[in-house]
CSV table of C-alpha atoms in Angstrom, one decimal:
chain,number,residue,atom,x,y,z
H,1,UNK,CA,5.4,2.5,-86.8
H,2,UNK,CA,3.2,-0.1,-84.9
H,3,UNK,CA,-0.5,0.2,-85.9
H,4,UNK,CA,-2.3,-1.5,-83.5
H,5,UNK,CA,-6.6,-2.6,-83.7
H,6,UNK,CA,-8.4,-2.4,-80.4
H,7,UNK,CA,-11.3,-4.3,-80.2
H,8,UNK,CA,-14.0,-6.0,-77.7
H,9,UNK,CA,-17.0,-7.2,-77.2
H,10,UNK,CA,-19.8,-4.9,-75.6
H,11,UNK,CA,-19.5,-3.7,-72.2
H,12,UNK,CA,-15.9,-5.3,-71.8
H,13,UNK,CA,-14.4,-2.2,-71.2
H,14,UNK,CA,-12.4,-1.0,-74.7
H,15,UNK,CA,-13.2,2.5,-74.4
H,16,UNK,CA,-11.5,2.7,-71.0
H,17,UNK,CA,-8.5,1.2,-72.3
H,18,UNK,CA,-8.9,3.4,-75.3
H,19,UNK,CA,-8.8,6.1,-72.7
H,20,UNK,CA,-5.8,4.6,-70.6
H,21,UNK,CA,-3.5,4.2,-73.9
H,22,UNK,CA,-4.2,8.1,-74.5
H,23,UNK,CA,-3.2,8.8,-71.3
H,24,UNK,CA,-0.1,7.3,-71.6
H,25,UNK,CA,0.6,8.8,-74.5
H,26,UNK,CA,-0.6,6.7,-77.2
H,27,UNK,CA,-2.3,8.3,-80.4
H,28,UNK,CA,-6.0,6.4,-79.9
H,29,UNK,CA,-8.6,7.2,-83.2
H,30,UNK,CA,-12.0,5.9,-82.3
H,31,UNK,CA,-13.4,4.0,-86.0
H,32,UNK,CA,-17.3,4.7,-84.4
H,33,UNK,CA,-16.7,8.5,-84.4
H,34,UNK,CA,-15.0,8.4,-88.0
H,35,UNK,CA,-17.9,6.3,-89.3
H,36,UNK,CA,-20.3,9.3,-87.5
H,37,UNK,CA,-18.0,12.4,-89.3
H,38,UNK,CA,-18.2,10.4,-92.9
H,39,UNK,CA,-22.2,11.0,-93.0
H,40,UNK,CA,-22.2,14.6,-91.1
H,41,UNK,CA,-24.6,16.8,-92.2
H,42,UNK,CA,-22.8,18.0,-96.2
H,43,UNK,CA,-20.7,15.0,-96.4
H,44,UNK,CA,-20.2,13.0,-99.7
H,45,UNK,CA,-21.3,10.3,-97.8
H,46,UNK,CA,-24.4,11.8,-96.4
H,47,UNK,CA,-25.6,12.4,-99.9
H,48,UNK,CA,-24.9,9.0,-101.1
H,49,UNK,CA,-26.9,7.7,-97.9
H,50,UNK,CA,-29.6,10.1,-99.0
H,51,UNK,CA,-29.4,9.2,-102.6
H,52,UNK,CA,-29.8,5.3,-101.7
H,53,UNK,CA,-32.8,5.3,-98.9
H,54,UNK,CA,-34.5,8.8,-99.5
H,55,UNK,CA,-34.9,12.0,-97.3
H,56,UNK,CA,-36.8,9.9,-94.7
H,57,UNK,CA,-33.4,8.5,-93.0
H,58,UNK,CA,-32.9,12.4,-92.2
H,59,UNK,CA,-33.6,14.2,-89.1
H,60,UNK,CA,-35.7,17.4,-88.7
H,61,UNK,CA,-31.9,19.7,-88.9
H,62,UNK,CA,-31.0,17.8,-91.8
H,63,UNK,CA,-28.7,14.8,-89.8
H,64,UNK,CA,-28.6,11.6,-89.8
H,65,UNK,CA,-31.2,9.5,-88.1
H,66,UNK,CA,-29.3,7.0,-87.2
H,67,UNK,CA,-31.9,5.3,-85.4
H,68,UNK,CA,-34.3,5.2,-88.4
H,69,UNK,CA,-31.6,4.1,-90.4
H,70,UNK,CA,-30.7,1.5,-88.4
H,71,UNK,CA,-34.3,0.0,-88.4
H,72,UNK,CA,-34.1,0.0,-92.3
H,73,UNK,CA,-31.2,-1.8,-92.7
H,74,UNK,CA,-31.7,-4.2,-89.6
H,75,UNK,CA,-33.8,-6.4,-91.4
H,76,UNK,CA,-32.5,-6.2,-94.6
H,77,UNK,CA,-29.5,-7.9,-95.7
H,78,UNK,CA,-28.9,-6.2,-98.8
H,79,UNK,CA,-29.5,-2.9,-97.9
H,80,UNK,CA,-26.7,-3.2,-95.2
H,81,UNK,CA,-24.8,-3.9,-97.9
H,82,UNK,CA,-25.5,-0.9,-99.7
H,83,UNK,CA,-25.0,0.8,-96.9
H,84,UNK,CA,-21.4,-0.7,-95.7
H,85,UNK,CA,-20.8,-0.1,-99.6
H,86,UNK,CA,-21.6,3.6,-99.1
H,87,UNK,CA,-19.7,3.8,-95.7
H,88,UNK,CA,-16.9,1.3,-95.4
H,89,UNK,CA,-14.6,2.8,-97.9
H,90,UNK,CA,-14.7,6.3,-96.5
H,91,UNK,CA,-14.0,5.4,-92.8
H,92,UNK,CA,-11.2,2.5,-94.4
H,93,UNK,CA,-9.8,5.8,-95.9
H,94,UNK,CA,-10.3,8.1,-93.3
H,95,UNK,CA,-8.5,5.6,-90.8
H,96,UNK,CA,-5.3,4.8,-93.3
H,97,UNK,CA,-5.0,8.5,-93.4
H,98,UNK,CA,-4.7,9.2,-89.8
H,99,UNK,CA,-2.2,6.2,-89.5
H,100,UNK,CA,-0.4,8.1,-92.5
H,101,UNK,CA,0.0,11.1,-90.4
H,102,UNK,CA,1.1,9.1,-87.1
H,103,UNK,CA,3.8,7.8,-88.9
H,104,UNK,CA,4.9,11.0,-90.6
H,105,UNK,CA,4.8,12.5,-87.0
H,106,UNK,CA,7.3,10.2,-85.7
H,107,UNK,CA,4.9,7.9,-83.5
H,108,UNK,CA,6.1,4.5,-82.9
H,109,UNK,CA,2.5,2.8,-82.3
H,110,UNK,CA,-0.8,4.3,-83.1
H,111,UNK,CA,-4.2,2.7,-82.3
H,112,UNK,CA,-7.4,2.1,-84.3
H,113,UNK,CA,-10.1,1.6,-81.4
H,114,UNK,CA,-13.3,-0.4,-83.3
H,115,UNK,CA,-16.1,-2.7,-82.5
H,116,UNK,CA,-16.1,-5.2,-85.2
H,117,UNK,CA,-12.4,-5.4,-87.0
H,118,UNK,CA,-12.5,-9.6,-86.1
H,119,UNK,CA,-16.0,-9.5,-87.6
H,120,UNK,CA,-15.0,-7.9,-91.1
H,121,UNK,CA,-12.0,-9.4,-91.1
H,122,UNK,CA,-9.9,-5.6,-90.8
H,123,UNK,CA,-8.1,-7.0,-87.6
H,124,UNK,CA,-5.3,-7.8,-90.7
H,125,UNK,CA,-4.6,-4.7,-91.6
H,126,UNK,CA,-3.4,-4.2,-88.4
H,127,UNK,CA,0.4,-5.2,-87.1
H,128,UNK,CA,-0.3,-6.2,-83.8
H,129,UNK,CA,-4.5,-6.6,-82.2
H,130,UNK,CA,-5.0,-6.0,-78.3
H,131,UNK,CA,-8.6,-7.5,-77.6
H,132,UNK,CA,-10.6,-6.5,-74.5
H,133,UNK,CA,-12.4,-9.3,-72.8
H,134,UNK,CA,-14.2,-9.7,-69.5
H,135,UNK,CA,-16.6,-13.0,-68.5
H,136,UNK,CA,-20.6,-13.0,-69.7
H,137,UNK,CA,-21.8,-12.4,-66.3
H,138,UNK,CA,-19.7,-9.2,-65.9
H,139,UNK,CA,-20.8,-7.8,-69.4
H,140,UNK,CA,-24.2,-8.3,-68.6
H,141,UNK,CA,-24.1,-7.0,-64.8
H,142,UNK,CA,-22.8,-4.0,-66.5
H,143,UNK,CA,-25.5,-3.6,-69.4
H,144,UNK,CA,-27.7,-3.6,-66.0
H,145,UNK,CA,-26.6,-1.2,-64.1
H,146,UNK,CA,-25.0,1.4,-67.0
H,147,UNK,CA,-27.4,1.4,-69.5
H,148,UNK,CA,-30.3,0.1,-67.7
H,149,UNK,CA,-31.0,-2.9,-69.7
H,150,UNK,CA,-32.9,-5.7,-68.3
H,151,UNK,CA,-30.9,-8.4,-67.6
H,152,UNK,CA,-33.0,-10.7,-70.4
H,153,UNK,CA,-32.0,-7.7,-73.0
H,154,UNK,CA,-28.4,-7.6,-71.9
H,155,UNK,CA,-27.9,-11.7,-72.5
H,156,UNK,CA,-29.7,-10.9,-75.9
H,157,UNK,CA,-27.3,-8.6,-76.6
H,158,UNK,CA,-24.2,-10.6,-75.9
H,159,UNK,CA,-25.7,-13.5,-77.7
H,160,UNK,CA,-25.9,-11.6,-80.6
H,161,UNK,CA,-21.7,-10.6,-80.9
H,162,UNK,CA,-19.2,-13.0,-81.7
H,163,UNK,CA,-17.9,-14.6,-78.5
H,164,UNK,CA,-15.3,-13.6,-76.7
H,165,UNK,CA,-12.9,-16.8,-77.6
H,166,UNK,CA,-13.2,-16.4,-81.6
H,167,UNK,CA,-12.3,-12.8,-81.0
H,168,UNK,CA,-9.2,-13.7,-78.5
H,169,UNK,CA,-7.9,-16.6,-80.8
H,170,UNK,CA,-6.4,-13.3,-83.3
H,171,UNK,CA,-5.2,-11.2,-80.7
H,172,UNK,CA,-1.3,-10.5,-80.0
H,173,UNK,CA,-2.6,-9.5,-76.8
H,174,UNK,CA,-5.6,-9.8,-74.6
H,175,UNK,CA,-6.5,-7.9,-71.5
H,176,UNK,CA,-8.9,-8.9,-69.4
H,177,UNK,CA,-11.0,-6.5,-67.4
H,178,UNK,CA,-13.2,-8.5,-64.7
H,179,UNK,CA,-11.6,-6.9,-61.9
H,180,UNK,CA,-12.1,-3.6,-60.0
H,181,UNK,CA,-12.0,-0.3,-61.9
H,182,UNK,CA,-8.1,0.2,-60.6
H,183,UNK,CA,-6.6,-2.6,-61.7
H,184,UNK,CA,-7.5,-2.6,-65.2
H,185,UNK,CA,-4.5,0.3,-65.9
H,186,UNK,CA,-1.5,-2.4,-64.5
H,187,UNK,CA,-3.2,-5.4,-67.3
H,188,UNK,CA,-3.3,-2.3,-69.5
H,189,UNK,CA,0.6,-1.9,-69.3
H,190,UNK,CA,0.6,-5.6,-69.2
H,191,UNK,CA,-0.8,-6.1,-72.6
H,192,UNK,CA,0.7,-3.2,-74.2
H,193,UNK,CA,4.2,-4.3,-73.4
H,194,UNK,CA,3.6,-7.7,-74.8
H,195,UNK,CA,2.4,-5.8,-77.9
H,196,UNK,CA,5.3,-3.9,-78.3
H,197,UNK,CA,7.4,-7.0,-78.1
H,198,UNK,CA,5.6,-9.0,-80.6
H,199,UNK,CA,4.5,-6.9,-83.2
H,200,UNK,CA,6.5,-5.8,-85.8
H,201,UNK,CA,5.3,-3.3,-88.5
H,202,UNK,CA,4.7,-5.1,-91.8
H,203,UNK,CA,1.3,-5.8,-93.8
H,204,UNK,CA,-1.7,-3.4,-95.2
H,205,UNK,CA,-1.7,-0.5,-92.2
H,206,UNK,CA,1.9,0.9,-93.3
């Protein structure tokens, strides 16, 4: 089996090509939902959040604020650590799991869908990398208009990521999205095609 990391910058579009994979069959596990069900409410890894920044980080139902976290550990190098300490292990497990069970079920590619695997290095645990890419000015047009960010917040926001290039220079396969809504499944095929021509399955995600 092909295990295959999808990654991309904000707003470029990787959860619609998430989406498009799963539609054409493709097994598709999204890492930012994993790393929410690893800290769910009687999680292991709830406690151990609990244990390291105190009640506080929880909501009134006993959740976690993950806003209230986030403003502790945005600030704070070392308590990120602690945190990615906490977290990074059980989603790493949690993933090589699912890609355990993909191959047992017979599929011949499975996809880890994540926002920072060229960032932590993870892209290499991977066979084959597709990254999603569009151009500045169409990431921040849609910041704007979906999630109603000014336009000063949205260029803050991309300035902040890694750029597009560094992330492109480790793909097997990059798909750019700048165009209309329907022509992103056709560069979908596109990449996925060259991805099932180069890869082949060796290295950590066996």
């Amino acid at each position: 089996m092909i295990a295959v990391g999808l990654t991309g910058g904000i707003a470029t579009g990787k959860s619609t090509v998430a989406r498009i994979l799963r539609e054409r069959g493709v097994p598709v596990i999204d890492a930012d939902a994993v790393a929410r069900e690893v800290v769910r409410p009687g999680t292991p890894g709830l406690a151990r959040v609990v244990d390291r920044f105190g009640p506080g980080v929880l909501g009134p139902d006993g959740a976690l604020d993950r806003q209230r976290l986030g403003a502790l550990v945005r600030s704070d190098p070392a308590a990120r650590r602690d945190l990615e300490a906490i977290t990074h292990p059980l989603i790493r497990a949690r993933l090589e799991a699912w890609l355990a069970g993909q191959r047992e079920a017979g599929a011949p590619a499975a996809v880890v869908e994540a926002a920072l695997l060229v960032e932590t290095g993870s892209w290499r645990d991977y066979d084959a990398l597709l990254v999603v890419v569009a151009r500045p000015e169409t990431q921040v047009a849609r910041l704007v208009r979906d999630r109603g960010m000014s336009e000063a917040t949205a260029r803050a926001w991309l300035a902040a990521q890694v750029p597009a290039a560094d992330k492109a220079r480790h793909a097997t396969a990059v798909i750019h999205n700048d165009g209309p809504p329907e022509a992103l499944p056709a560069e979908v095929d596109r990449a996925w095609r060259a991805v099932l021509a180069a890869a082949r399955p060796a290295g950590g995600a066996q």
